[in-house]
PDB file of C-alpha atoms in Angstrom:
ATOM      1  CA  GLY A   1     -26.632   1.957 190.111  1.00 82.00           C
ATOM      2  CA  ASN A   2     -25.665   0.238 193.335  1.00 87.00           C
ATOM      3  CA  SER A   3     -26.655  -3.373 193.971  1.00 92.00           C
ATOM      4  CA  VAL A   4     -25.951  -6.196 196.408  1.00 95.00           C
ATOM      5  CA  THR A   5     -26.159  -9.899 195.622  1.00 96.00           C
ATOM      6  CA  GLN A   6     -26.437 -12.340 198.464  1.00 95.00           C
ATOM      7  CA  MET A   7     -26.194 -16.079 198.691  1.00 85.00           C
ATOM      8  CA  GLU A   8     -29.696 -17.467 198.546  1.00 83.00           C
ATOM      9  CA  GLY A   9     -31.055 -19.382 201.478  1.00 84.00           C
ATOM     10  CA  PRO A  10     -32.337 -20.858 203.489  1.00 95.00           C
ATOM     11  CA  VAL A  11     -29.219 -22.124 205.202  1.00 96.00           C
ATOM     12  CA  THR A  12     -29.567 -24.829 207.854  1.00 97.00           C
ATOM     13  CA  LEU A  13     -26.611 -25.755 210.068  1.00 97.00           C
ATOM     14  CA  SER A  14     -25.977 -27.770 213.183  1.00 97.00           C
ATOM     15  CA  GLU A  15     -24.786 -26.004 216.297  1.00 97.00           C
ATOM     16  CA  GLU A  16     -21.017 -25.341 216.297  1.00 97.00           C
ATOM     17  CA  ALA A  17     -20.791 -25.600 212.491  1.00 98.00           C
ATOM     18  CA  PHE A  18     -18.884 -23.041 210.415  1.00 98.00           C
ATOM     19  CA  LEU A  19     -20.937 -20.385 208.661  1.00 97.00           C
ATOM     20  CA  THR A  20     -20.274 -18.526 205.432  1.00 97.00           C
ATOM     21  CA  ILE A  21     -22.832 -16.274 203.749  1.00 97.00           C
ATOM     22  CA  ASN A  22     -21.586 -14.851 200.467  1.00 97.00           C
ATOM     23  CA  CYS A  23     -22.157 -11.240 199.475  1.00 98.00           C
ATOM     24  CA  THR A  24     -20.941  -9.384 196.387  1.00 97.00           C
ATOM     25  CA  TYR A  25     -21.694  -5.837 195.376  1.00 95.00           C
ATOM     26  CA  THR A  26     -21.718  -3.384 192.486  1.00 93.00           C
ATOM     27  CA  ALA A  27     -21.181   0.261 193.285  1.00 90.00           C
ATOM     28  CA  THR A  28     -19.701   3.464 191.952  1.00 82.00           C
ATOM     29  CA  GLY A  29     -16.948   4.976 194.026  1.00 79.00           C
ATOM     30  CA  TYR A  30     -16.000   3.503 197.364  1.00 82.00           C
ATOM     31  CA  PRO A  31     -19.001   2.316 199.351  1.00 89.00           C
ATOM     32  CA  SER A  32     -19.185   1.386 203.010  1.00 90.00           C
ATOM     33  CA  LEU A  33     -20.351  -2.184 203.623  1.00 93.00           C
ATOM     34  CA  PHE A  34     -22.568  -3.614 206.334  1.00 94.00           C
ATOM     35  CA  TRP A  35     -24.176  -6.756 207.660  1.00 96.00           C
ATOM     36  CA  TYR A  36     -27.532  -6.427 209.391  1.00 95.00           C
ATOM     37  CA  VAL A  37     -29.443  -9.120 211.263  1.00 96.00           C
ATOM     38  CA  GLN A  38     -33.218  -9.403 211.649  1.00 94.00           C
ATOM     39  CA  TYR A  39     -34.649 -11.625 214.363  1.00 92.00           C
ATOM     40  CA  PRO A  40     -38.301 -12.696 214.082  1.00 86.00           C
ATOM     41  CA  GLY A  41     -40.687  -9.845 214.787  1.00 80.00           C
ATOM     42  CA  GLU A  42     -37.905  -7.312 215.224  1.00 82.00           C
ATOM     43  CA  GLY A  43     -36.288  -4.547 213.237  1.00 85.00           C
ATOM     44  CA  LEU A  44     -32.869  -4.661 211.664  1.00 91.00           C
ATOM     45  CA  GLN A  45     -29.807  -4.538 213.885  1.00 92.00           C
ATOM     46  CA  LEU A  46     -26.365  -3.563 212.688  1.00 92.00           C
ATOM     47  CA  LEU A  47     -24.072  -6.581 213.085  1.00 96.00           C
ATOM     48  CA  LEU A  48     -20.803  -5.243 211.672  1.00 95.00           C
ATOM     49  CA  LYS A  49     -19.394  -2.789 209.169  1.00 93.00           C
ATOM     50  CA  ALA A  50     -16.328  -1.908 207.107  1.00 93.00           C
ATOM     51  CA  THR A  51     -15.631   1.437 205.507  1.00 88.00           C
ATOM     52  CA  LYS A  52     -12.617   0.840 203.260  1.00 88.00           C
ATOM     53  CA  ALA A  53     -10.800  -1.873 201.363  1.00 91.00           C
ATOM     54  CA  ASP A  54      -9.194  -4.601 203.508  1.00 94.00           C
ATOM     55  CA  ASP A  55     -11.062  -3.474 206.622  1.00 94.00           C
ATOM     56  CA  LYS A  56     -12.364  -6.348 208.712  1.00 96.00           C
ATOM     57  CA  GLY A  57     -15.583  -5.843 210.627  1.00 96.00           C
ATOM     58  CA  SER A  58     -16.290  -8.101 213.588  1.00 97.00           C
ATOM     59  CA  ASN A  59     -18.901  -8.515 216.296  1.00 96.00           C
ATOM     60  CA  LYS A  60     -20.260 -11.394 218.415  1.00 95.00           C
ATOM     61  CA  GLY A  61     -17.932 -13.868 216.706  1.00 97.00           C
ATOM     62  CA  PHE A  62     -18.990 -12.816 213.202  1.00 98.00           C
ATOM     63  CA  GLU A  63     -16.436 -11.405 210.763  1.00 98.00           C
ATOM     64  CA  ALA A  64     -16.410  -9.980 207.253  1.00 98.00           C
ATOM     65  CA  THR A  65     -13.566  -8.491 205.205  1.00 97.00           C
ATOM     66  CA  TYR A  66     -14.034  -5.745 202.599  1.00 96.00           C
ATOM     67  CA  ARG A  67     -12.443  -7.149 199.426  1.00 96.00           C
ATOM     68  CA  LYS A  68     -12.338  -4.490 196.735  1.00 93.00           C
ATOM     69  CA  GLU A  69     -10.607  -6.711 194.163  1.00 93.00           C
ATOM     70  CA  THR A  70     -13.443  -9.242 194.272  1.00 95.00           C
ATOM     71  CA  THR A  71     -16.150  -6.726 195.326  1.00 95.00           C
ATOM     72  CA  SER A  72     -17.129  -9.052 198.143  1.00 97.00           C
ATOM     73  CA  PHE A  73     -17.986  -8.872 201.849  1.00 97.00           C
ATOM     74  CA  HIS A  74     -18.638 -12.463 202.928  1.00 98.00           C
ATOM     75  CA  LEU A  75     -19.939 -13.095 206.454  1.00 98.00           C
ATOM     76  CA  GLU A  76     -18.278 -15.845 208.510  1.00 98.00           C
ATOM     77  CA  LYS A  77     -18.562 -17.337 211.957  1.00 98.00           C
ATOM     78  CA  GLY A  78     -16.495 -20.197 213.258  1.00 97.00           C
ATOM     79  CA  SER A  79     -19.086 -21.834 215.490  1.00 96.00           C
ATOM     80  CA  VAL A  80     -22.766 -20.953 215.200  1.00 98.00           C
ATOM     81  CA  GLN A  81     -25.285 -21.181 218.014  1.00 97.00           C
ATOM     82  CA  VAL A  82     -29.035 -21.761 217.991  1.00 97.00           C
ATOM     83  CA  SER A  83     -29.445 -18.117 219.017  1.00 96.00           C
ATOM     84  CA  ASP A  84     -27.848 -17.037 215.705  1.00 97.00           C
ATOM     85  CA  SER A  85     -30.949 -18.178 213.816  1.00 97.00           C
ATOM     86  CA  ALA A  86     -32.187 -15.083 211.968  1.00 97.00           C
ATOM     87  CA  VAL A  87     -32.215 -13.394 208.576  1.00 96.00           C
ATOM     88  CA  TYR A  88     -28.939 -11.758 207.570  1.00 97.00           C
ATOM     89  CA  PHE A  89     -28.739  -8.829 205.146  1.00 96.00           C
ATOM     90  CA  CYS A  90     -25.692  -7.505 203.372  1.00 97.00           C
ATOM     91  CA  ALA A  91     -25.907  -3.798 202.553  1.00 94.00           C
ATOM     92  CA  LEU A  92     -23.864  -0.961 201.135  1.00 92.00           C
ATOM     93  CA  ARG A  93     -23.937   2.773 201.542  1.00 88.00           C
ATOM     94  CA  GLY A  94     -22.714   4.712 198.565  1.00 79.00           C
ATOM     95  CA  PRO A  95     -21.821   8.379 198.275  1.00 67.00           C
ATOM     96  CA  GLY A  96     -24.727  10.797 198.071  1.00 61.00           C
ATOM     97  CA  SER A  97     -26.501  13.276 200.238  1.00 52.00           C
ATOM     98  CA  ALA A  98     -29.081  10.879 201.667  1.00 58.00           C
ATOM     99  CA  ARG A  99     -26.571   8.140 202.451  1.00 73.00           C
ATOM    100  CA  GLN A 100     -29.253   5.508 201.992  1.00 84.00           C
ATOM    101  CA  LEU A 101     -28.577   1.806 202.325  1.00 89.00           C
ATOM    102  CA  THR A 102     -28.892  -0.653 199.442  1.00 92.00           C
ATOM    103  CA  PHE A 103     -29.705  -4.129 200.749  1.00 94.00           C
ATOM    104  CA  GLY A 104     -29.354  -7.637 199.431  1.00 96.00           C
ATOM    105  CA  SER A 105     -32.358  -9.956 199.494  1.00 95.00           C
ATOM    106  CA  GLY A 106     -31.401 -11.584 202.786  1.00 96.00           C
ATOM    107  CA  THR A 107     -30.337 -15.080 203.848  1.00 96.00           C
ATOM    108  CA  GLN A 108     -32.388 -17.066 206.350  1.00 96.00           C
ATOM    109  CA  LEU A 109     -30.156 -18.988 208.759  1.00 97.00           C
ATOM    110  CA  THR A 110     -31.521 -21.772 210.954  1.00 97.00           C
ATOM    111  CA  VAL A 111     -29.212 -23.421 213.487  1.00 97.00           C
ATOM    112  CA  LEU A 112     -30.330 -26.761 214.884  1.00 97.00           C
ATOM    113  CA  PRO A 113     -29.284 -28.016 218.340  1.00 95.00           C
TER     114      PRO A 113
ATOM    115  CA  GLU B   1     -32.814   5.630 225.867  1.00 56.00           C
ATOM    116  CA  THR B   2     -35.920   4.757 223.891  1.00 70.00           C
ATOM    117  CA  GLY B   3     -35.625   3.162 220.491  1.00 88.00           C
ATOM    118  CA  VAL B   4     -37.664   3.695 217.368  1.00 93.00           C
ATOM    119  CA  THR B   5     -41.383   3.077 217.753  1.00 94.00           C
ATOM    120  CA  GLN B   6     -43.693   2.436 214.823  1.00 96.00           C
ATOM    121  CA  SER B   7     -47.455   2.292 214.742  1.00 96.00           C
ATOM    122  CA  PRO B   8     -49.575   0.487 213.988  1.00 97.00           C
ATOM    123  CA  THR B   9     -47.831  -2.886 213.967  1.00 95.00           C
ATOM    124  CA  HIS B  10     -50.278  -4.423 211.515  1.00 96.00           C
ATOM    125  CA  LEU B  11     -52.776  -2.920 209.106  1.00 96.00           C
ATOM    126  CA  ILE B  12     -55.167  -4.201 206.453  1.00 98.00           C
ATOM    127  CA  LYS B  13     -56.411  -1.810 203.758  1.00 98.00           C
ATOM    128  CA  THR B  14     -58.421  -2.092 200.575  1.00 98.00           C
ATOM    129  CA  ARG B  15     -56.972  -1.296 197.172  1.00 98.00           C
ATOM    130  CA  GLY B  16     -57.468   2.388 196.339  1.00 98.00           C
ATOM    131  CA  GLN B  17     -57.517   3.532 199.972  1.00 98.00           C
ATOM    132  CA  GLN B  18     -54.992   5.772 201.663  1.00 98.00           C
ATOM    133  CA  VAL B  19     -52.827   4.882 204.665  1.00 98.00           C
ATOM    134  CA  THR B  20     -50.676   6.747 207.178  1.00 98.00           C
ATOM    135  CA  LEU B  21     -47.888   5.036 209.085  1.00 98.00           C
ATOM    136  CA  ARG B  22     -46.174   6.657 212.055  1.00 98.00           C
ATOM    137  CA  CYS B  23     -42.686   6.597 213.482  1.00 97.00           C
ATOM    138  CA  SER B  24     -41.222   8.039 216.670  1.00 95.00           C
ATOM    139  CA  SER B  25     -37.494   8.400 216.276  1.00 91.00           C
ATOM    140  CA  GLN B  26     -34.916   7.576 218.906  1.00 88.00           C
ATOM    141  CA  SER B  27     -34.290  10.370 221.372  1.00 84.00           C
ATOM    142  CA  GLY B  28     -31.776  12.848 219.970  1.00 82.00           C
ATOM    143  CA  HIS B  29     -32.011  11.583 216.396  1.00 86.00           C
ATOM    144  CA  ASN B  30     -32.950  14.207 213.801  1.00 88.00           C
ATOM    145  CA  THR B  31     -32.942  12.130 210.612  1.00 89.00           C
ATOM    146  CA  VAL B  32     -35.584   9.588 209.642  1.00 93.00           C
ATOM    147  CA  SER B  33     -35.534   7.174 206.715  1.00 93.00           C
ATOM    148  CA  TRP B  34     -38.285   4.896 205.468  1.00 96.00           C
ATOM    149  CA  TYR B  35     -37.808   1.537 203.797  1.00 97.00           C
ATOM    150  CA  GLN B  36     -40.212  -0.915 202.175  1.00 97.00           C
ATOM    151  CA  GLN B  37     -39.487  -4.617 202.668  1.00 95.00           C
ATOM    152  CA  ALA B  38     -41.543  -6.955 200.489  1.00 94.00           C
ATOM    153  CA  LEU B  39     -41.870 -10.553 201.604  1.00 90.00           C
ATOM    154  CA  GLY B  40     -38.619 -12.423 201.095  1.00 87.00           C
ATOM    155  CA  GLN B  41     -36.771  -9.317 199.903  1.00 90.00           C
ATOM    156  CA  GLY B  42     -34.355  -6.832 201.346  1.00 93.00           C
ATOM    157  CA  PRO B  43     -35.540  -3.366 202.374  1.00 95.00           C
ATOM    158  CA  GLN B  44     -35.837  -0.741 199.608  1.00 96.00           C
ATOM    159  CA  PHE B  45     -35.167   2.928 200.362  1.00 94.00           C
ATOM    160  CA  ILE B  46     -38.246   5.138 200.022  1.00 96.00           C
ATOM    161  CA  PHE B  47     -37.047   8.533 201.300  1.00 94.00           C
ATOM    162  CA  GLN B  48     -35.245  10.346 204.069  1.00 92.00           C
ATOM    163  CA  TYR B  49     -36.164  13.404 206.119  1.00 92.00           C
ATOM    164  CA  TYR B  50     -33.710  15.692 207.844  1.00 89.00           C
ATOM    165  CA  ARG B  51     -34.958  18.567 209.973  1.00 87.00           C
ATOM    166  CA  GLU B  52     -38.425  18.370 208.408  1.00 91.00           C
ATOM    167  CA  GLU B  53     -37.197  18.449 204.795  1.00 92.00           C
ATOM    168  CA  GLU B  54     -37.061  15.538 202.357  1.00 91.00           C
ATOM    169  CA  ASN B  55     -33.429  15.210 201.291  1.00 86.00           C
ATOM    170  CA  GLY B  56     -33.322  11.975 199.338  1.00 88.00           C
ATOM    171  CA  ARG B  57     -35.752   9.676 197.593  1.00 92.00           C
ATOM    172  CA  GLY B  58     -35.638   6.204 196.135  1.00 92.00           C
ATOM    173  CA  ASN B  59     -37.486   4.855 193.114  1.00 93.00           C
ATOM    174  CA  PHE B  60     -41.010   5.251 194.488  1.00 97.00           C
ATOM    175  CA  PRO B  61     -43.925   7.108 192.854  1.00 97.00           C
ATOM    176  CA  PRO B  62     -45.267  10.431 194.205  1.00 97.00           C
ATOM    177  CA  ARG B  63     -48.199   8.681 195.890  1.00 98.00           C
ATOM    178  CA  PHE B  64     -45.639   7.791 198.559  1.00 98.00           C
ATOM    179  CA  SER B  65     -45.157  10.927 200.611  1.00 97.00           C
ATOM    180  CA  GLY B  66     -43.938  11.819 204.046  1.00 96.00           C
ATOM    181  CA  LEU B  67     -43.659  14.358 206.797  1.00 96.00           C
ATOM    182  CA  GLN B  68     -41.288  15.018 209.614  1.00 95.00           C
ATOM    183  CA  PHE B  69     -42.414  17.016 212.612  1.00 94.00           C
ATOM    184  CA  PRO B  70     -40.471  19.421 214.846  1.00 92.00           C
ATOM    185  CA  ASN B  71     -39.970  16.643 217.403  1.00 89.00           C
ATOM    186  CA  TYR B  72     -38.425  14.585 214.553  1.00 89.00           C
ATOM    187  CA  SER B  73     -41.205  12.009 214.501  1.00 93.00           C
ATOM    188  CA  SER B  74     -42.367  11.124 211.022  1.00 96.00           C
ATOM    189  CA  GLU B  75     -45.262   9.888 208.923  1.00 98.00           C
ATOM    190  CA  LEU B  76     -45.353   7.882 205.720  1.00 98.00           C
ATOM    191  CA  ASN B  77     -48.456   8.370 203.605  1.00 98.00           C
ATOM    192  CA  VAL B  78     -49.423   6.154 200.705  1.00 98.00           C
ATOM    193  CA  ASN B  79     -52.320   7.130 198.443  1.00 97.00           C
ATOM    194  CA  ALA B  80     -54.277   4.972 196.004  1.00 98.00           C
ATOM    195  CA  LEU B  81     -53.026   1.738 197.522  1.00 98.00           C
ATOM    196  CA  GLU B  82     -52.128  -1.098 195.179  1.00 98.00           C
ATOM    197  CA  LEU B  83     -51.822  -4.795 195.943  1.00 98.00           C
ATOM    198  CA  ASP B  84     -48.040  -4.566 195.452  1.00 97.00           C
ATOM    199  CA  ASP B  85     -47.820  -2.077 198.311  1.00 98.00           C
ATOM    200  CA  SER B  86     -48.291  -4.991 200.711  1.00 98.00           C
ATOM    201  CA  ALA B  87     -45.031  -5.108 202.654  1.00 97.00           C
ATOM    202  CA  LEU B  88     -43.268  -4.430 205.929  1.00 95.00           C
ATOM    203  CA  TYR B  89     -42.511  -0.711 206.243  1.00 97.00           C
ATOM    204  CA  LEU B  90     -39.459   0.076 208.298  1.00 96.00           C
ATOM    205  CA  CYS B  91     -38.528   3.371 209.832  1.00 96.00           C
ATOM    206  CA  ALA B  92     -34.939   4.116 210.801  1.00 93.00           C
ATOM    207  CA  SER B  93     -33.621   7.108 212.681  1.00 90.00           C
ATOM    208  CA  SER B  94     -30.096   8.408 212.952  1.00 85.00           C
ATOM    209  CA  LEU B  95     -28.251  11.197 214.703  1.00 79.00           C
ATOM    210  CA  ASP B  96     -27.694  13.159 211.516  1.00 68.00           C
ATOM    211  CA  MET B  97     -27.525  12.664 207.765  1.00 59.00           C
ATOM    212  CA  ALA B  98     -23.875  11.762 207.821  1.00 62.00           C
ATOM    213  CA  SER B  99     -24.422   8.861 210.191  1.00 59.00           C
ATOM    214  CA  GLY B 100     -26.142   6.960 207.438  1.00 55.00           C
ATOM    215  CA  GLY B 101     -25.778   3.254 208.000  1.00 56.00           C
ATOM    216  CA  TYR B 102     -23.547   3.636 211.005  1.00 63.00           C
ATOM    217  CA  GLY B 103     -26.028   5.131 213.353  1.00 68.00           C
ATOM    218  CA  TYR B 104     -29.336   3.781 212.067  1.00 84.00           C
ATOM    219  CA  THR B 105     -31.760   2.480 214.661  1.00 87.00           C
ATOM    220  CA  PHE B 106     -34.564   0.543 213.021  1.00 91.00           C
ATOM    221  CA  GLY B 107     -38.072   0.114 214.319  1.00 93.00           C
ATOM    222  CA  SER B 108     -39.866  -3.221 214.231  1.00 93.00           C
ATOM    223  CA  GLY B 109     -41.963  -2.110 211.298  1.00 94.00           C
ATOM    224  CA  THR B 110     -45.589  -1.884 210.220  1.00 96.00           C
ATOM    225  CA  ARG B 111     -46.937  -4.849 208.295  1.00 96.00           C
ATOM    226  CA  LEU B 112     -49.330  -3.476 205.637  1.00 98.00           C
ATOM    227  CA  THR B 113     -51.619  -5.832 203.743  1.00 98.00           C
ATOM    228  CA  VAL B 114     -53.607  -4.487 200.791  1.00 98.00           C
ATOM    229  CA  VAL B 115     -56.575  -6.602 199.717  1.00 97.00           C
TER     230      VAL B 115
END
Protein backbone atom coordinates (compact mmCIF):
# COMPACT_ATOMS: atom_id res chain seq x y z
CA GLY A 1 0.00 0.00 0.00
CA ASN A 2 0.87 3.68 0.00
CA SER A 3 2.99 5.16 2.78
CA VAL A 4 4.84 8.36 3.63
CA THR A 5 7.89 8.63 5.87
CA GLN A 6 8.78 11.98 7.32
CA MET A 7 11.79 13.28 9.16
CA GLU A 8 11.06 13.05 12.85
CA GLY A 9 10.94 16.19 14.91
CA PRO A 10 10.80 18.34 16.70
CA VAL A 11 12.93 20.75 14.72
CA THR A 12 14.05 23.98 16.38
CA LEU A 13 15.67 26.75 14.33
CA SER A 14 16.64 30.36 14.77
CA GLU A 15 14.92 32.98 12.67
CA GLU A 16 16.40 33.31 9.16
CA ALA A 17 17.90 29.80 9.28
CA PHE A 18 17.55 27.36 6.37
CA LEU A 19 14.90 24.67 6.70
CA THR A 20 14.79 21.17 5.27
CA ILE A 21 12.17 18.59 6.24
CA ASN A 22 12.73 15.25 4.56
CA CYS A 23 9.89 13.21 3.10
CA THR A 24 10.03 9.92 1.20
CA TYR A 25 7.14 7.86 -0.08
CA THR A 26 6.09 4.42 -1.28
CA ALA A 27 3.26 4.23 -3.76
CA THR A 28 1.94 2.27 -6.69
CA GLY A 29 1.57 4.19 -9.91
CA TYR A 30 2.21 7.90 -10.04
CA PRO A 31 0.93 9.71 -6.96
CA SER A 32 0.43 13.43 -6.46
CA LEU A 33 2.43 14.85 -3.55
CA PHE A 34 1.54 17.53 -1.03
CA TRP A 35 2.75 19.45 1.98
CA TYR A 36 0.17 20.55 4.53
CA VAL A 37 0.69 22.82 7.52
CA GLN A 38 -1.22 22.76 10.81
CA TYR A 39 -1.07 25.77 13.11
CA PRO A 40 -2.09 25.30 16.76
CA GLY A 41 -5.82 24.85 17.16
CA GLU A 42 -6.47 24.93 13.43
CA GLY A 43 -7.17 22.49 10.64
CA LEU A 44 -4.77 21.49 7.92
CA GLN A 45 -3.92 23.98 5.20
CA LEU A 46 -2.49 23.04 1.84
CA LEU A 47 0.99 24.57 1.56
CA LEU A 48 2.11 23.30 -1.84
CA LYS A 49 1.71 20.42 -4.26
CA ALA A 50 3.28 18.63 -7.21
CA THR A 51 1.51 16.27 -9.56
CA LYS A 52 4.29 14.71 -11.65
CA ALA A 53 7.98 13.92 -11.60
CA ASP A 54 10.32 16.94 -11.54
CA ASP A 55 7.47 19.33 -10.73
CA LYS A 56 8.40 21.94 -8.16
CA GLY A 57 5.69 23.18 -5.83
CA SER A 58 6.18 26.54 -4.12
CA ASN A 59 4.28 28.87 -1.83
CA LYS A 60 5.17 31.51 0.79
CA GLY A 61 8.88 30.89 0.28
CA PHE A 62 8.57 27.13 0.73
CA GLU A 63 9.58 24.76 -2.07
CA ALA A 64 9.55 21.03 -2.72
CA THR A 65 10.53 19.05 -5.83
CA TYR A 66 8.92 15.74 -6.83
CA ARG A 67 11.86 13.34 -7.26
CA LYS A 68 10.65 10.05 -8.69
CA GLU A 69 14.12 8.46 -8.80
CA THR A 70 14.56 8.89 -5.05
CA THR A 71 10.81 8.82 -4.22
CA SER A 72 11.25 12.01 -2.24
CA PHE A 73 9.51 15.37 -1.78
CA HIS A 74 11.66 17.31 0.68
CA LEU A 75 10.37 20.66 1.97
CA GLU A 76 12.79 23.62 2.00
CA LYS A 77 12.75 27.27 2.91
CA GLY A 78 15.70 29.59 2.69
CA SER A 79 14.92 31.82 5.66
CA VAL A 80 12.35 30.80 8.26
CA GLN A 81 10.32 33.19 10.37
CA VAL A 82 8.79 32.82 13.82
CA SER A 83 5.38 32.72 12.12
CA ASP A 84 6.40 29.49 10.34
CA SER A 85 6.23 27.59 13.63
CA ALA A 86 3.71 24.80 13.05
CA VAL A 87 3.41 21.10 12.29
CA TYR A 88 4.18 20.13 8.70
CA PHE A 89 2.73 17.03 7.03
CA CYS A 90 3.86 15.38 3.84
CA ALA A 91 1.07 13.54 2.02
CA LEU A 92 0.37 11.67 -1.18
CA ARG A 93 -2.74 11.00 -3.19
CA GLY A 94 -2.69 7.79 -5.14
CA PRO A 95 -5.02 6.61 -7.89
CA GLY A 96 -8.41 5.34 -6.78
CA SER A 97 -11.98 6.46 -6.75
CA ALA A 98 -11.90 8.14 -3.34
CA ARG A 99 -8.65 10.00 -3.97
CA GLN A 100 -7.87 9.93 -0.26
CA LEU A 101 -4.69 11.38 1.19
CA THR A 102 -2.03 9.29 2.92
CA PHE A 103 -0.13 11.40 5.45
CA GLY A 104 3.23 11.18 7.14
CA SER A 105 3.43 11.48 10.91
CA GLY A 106 4.21 15.20 10.87
CA THR A 107 7.20 17.33 11.85
CA GLN A 108 6.90 19.99 14.54
CA LEU A 109 8.86 23.12 13.63
CA THR A 110 9.64 25.80 16.20
CA VAL A 111 11.39 28.99 15.07
CA LEU A 112 12.99 31.10 17.78
CA PRO A 113 13.47 34.88 17.44
CA GLU B 1 -17.24 32.10 1.62
CA THR B 2 -17.59 30.05 4.78
CA GLY B 3 -15.13 27.30 5.55
CA VAL B 4 -15.67 23.91 7.10
CA THR B 5 -17.29 23.94 10.53
CA GLN B 6 -17.11 21.03 12.93
CA SER B 7 -18.97 20.48 16.16
CA PRO B 8 -18.45 19.98 18.95
CA THR B 9 -14.86 21.15 19.34
CA HIS B 10 -14.19 18.91 22.33
CA LEU B 11 -15.96 15.86 23.70
CA ILE B 12 -15.41 13.38 26.51
CA LYS B 13 -17.12 9.98 26.35
CA THR B 14 -16.98 6.76 28.32
CA ARG B 15 -15.79 3.50 26.82
CA GLY B 16 -18.70 1.61 25.25
CA GLN B 17 -20.75 4.73 24.51
CA GLN B 18 -21.69 6.05 21.10
CA VAL B 19 -20.76 9.45 19.65
CA THR B 20 -21.86 11.60 16.73
CA LEU B 21 -19.62 14.27 15.26
CA ARG B 22 -20.90 16.87 12.81
CA CYS B 23 -19.43 18.72 9.87
CA SER B 24 -20.77 21.54 7.72
CA SER B 25 -18.95 21.57 4.42
CA GLN B 26 -17.74 24.65 2.61
CA SER B 27 -20.37 26.30 0.45
CA GLY B 28 -20.55 24.61 -2.95
CA HIS B 29 -18.57 21.54 -1.91
CA ASN B 30 -20.34 18.21 -2.45
CA THR B 31 -17.71 15.76 -1.18
CA VAL B 32 -16.82 15.20 2.46
CA SER B 33 -13.98 13.10 3.87
CA TRP B 34 -13.27 12.18 7.47
CA TYR B 35 -9.85 11.60 8.98
CA GLN B 36 -8.70 10.42 12.40
CA GLN B 37 -5.55 12.03 13.81
CA ALA B 38 -4.13 10.34 16.90
CA LEU B 39 -1.82 12.36 19.10
CA GLY B 40 1.54 12.85 17.43
CA GLN B 41 0.45 11.09 14.23
CA GLY B 42 -0.66 12.09 10.79
CA PRO B 43 -4.34 11.94 9.84
CA GLN B 44 -5.71 8.53 8.76
CA PHE B 45 -8.48 8.31 6.16
CA ILE B 46 -11.76 6.95 7.53
CA PHE B 47 -14.19 7.37 4.62
CA GLN B 48 -15.51 9.73 2.00
CA TYR B 49 -19.04 10.70 1.00
CA TYR B 50 -20.07 12.03 -2.38
CA ARG B 51 -23.66 13.07 -3.00
CA GLU B 52 -24.87 11.17 0.07
CA GLU B 53 -23.16 7.88 -0.85
CA GLU B 54 -20.04 6.40 0.74
CA ASN B 55 -17.52 5.98 -2.07
CA GLY B 56 -14.31 5.04 -0.30
CA ARG B 57 -13.25 3.70 3.07
CA GLY B 58 -10.01 3.31 4.94
CA ASN B 59 -8.99 0.56 7.35
CA PHE B 60 -11.61 1.28 10.02
CA PRO B 61 -14.12 -1.19 11.50
CA PRO B 62 -17.87 -1.02 10.74
CA ARG B 63 -18.58 0.67 14.08
CA PHE B 64 -17.34 3.81 12.31
CA SER B 65 -20.18 4.94 10.11
CA GLY B 66 -21.30 8.12 8.45
CA LEU B 67 -24.00 10.06 6.71
CA GLN B 68 -24.13 12.87 4.25
CA PHE B 69 -27.23 15.00 3.96
CA PRO B 70 -28.78 16.72 0.93
CA ASN B 71 -27.11 19.99 1.92
CA TYR B 72 -23.79 18.07 1.88
CA SER B 73 -23.22 18.37 5.62
CA SER B 74 -22.07 15.15 7.22
CA GLU B 75 -21.99 13.11 10.41
CA LEU B 76 -19.47 10.62 11.72
CA ASN B 77 -20.85 8.05 14.14
CA VAL B 78 -18.73 5.79 16.28
CA ASN B 79 -20.34 2.97 18.26
CA ALA B 80 -18.93 1.00 21.18
CA LEU B 81 -16.18 3.52 21.85
CA GLU B 82 -12.75 2.21 22.75
CA LEU B 83 -9.91 4.01 24.49
CA ASP B 84 -7.92 4.00 21.23
CA ASP B 85 -10.65 6.05 19.56
CA SER B 86 -9.34 9.08 21.45
CA ALA B 87 -8.12 11.40 18.71
CA LEU B 88 -8.72 14.56 16.72
CA TYR B 89 -11.35 13.92 14.04
CA LEU B 90 -10.97 16.06 10.97
CA CYS B 91 -13.55 16.72 8.32
CA ALA B 92 -12.52 17.92 4.87
CA SER B 93 -14.76 19.05 2.05
CA SER B 94 -13.99 19.42 -1.62
CA LEU B 95 -15.74 20.55 -4.76
CA ASP B 96 -16.01 17.05 -6.17
CA MET B 97 -14.37 13.64 -5.88
CA ALA B 98 -11.73 14.45 -8.43
CA SER B 99 -10.47 17.44 -6.49
CA GLY B 100 -9.03 15.12 -3.89
CA GLY B 101 -6.09 16.75 -2.19
CA TYR B 102 -6.14 19.80 -4.39
CA GLY B 103 -9.36 21.27 -3.24
CA TYR B 104 -9.66 19.98 0.32
CA THR B 105 -10.73 22.48 2.95
CA PHE B 106 -10.19 21.09 6.42
CA GLY B 107 -12.13 21.96 9.53
CA SER B 108 -10.43 22.57 12.86
CA GLY B 109 -11.51 19.19 14.13
CA THR B 110 -13.29 17.61 17.08
CA ARG B 111 -11.08 16.43 19.91
CA LEU B 112 -12.61 13.19 21.27
CA THR B 113 -11.39 11.74 24.56
CA VAL B 114 -12.60 8.29 25.61
CA VAL B 115 -12.18 7.46 29.29
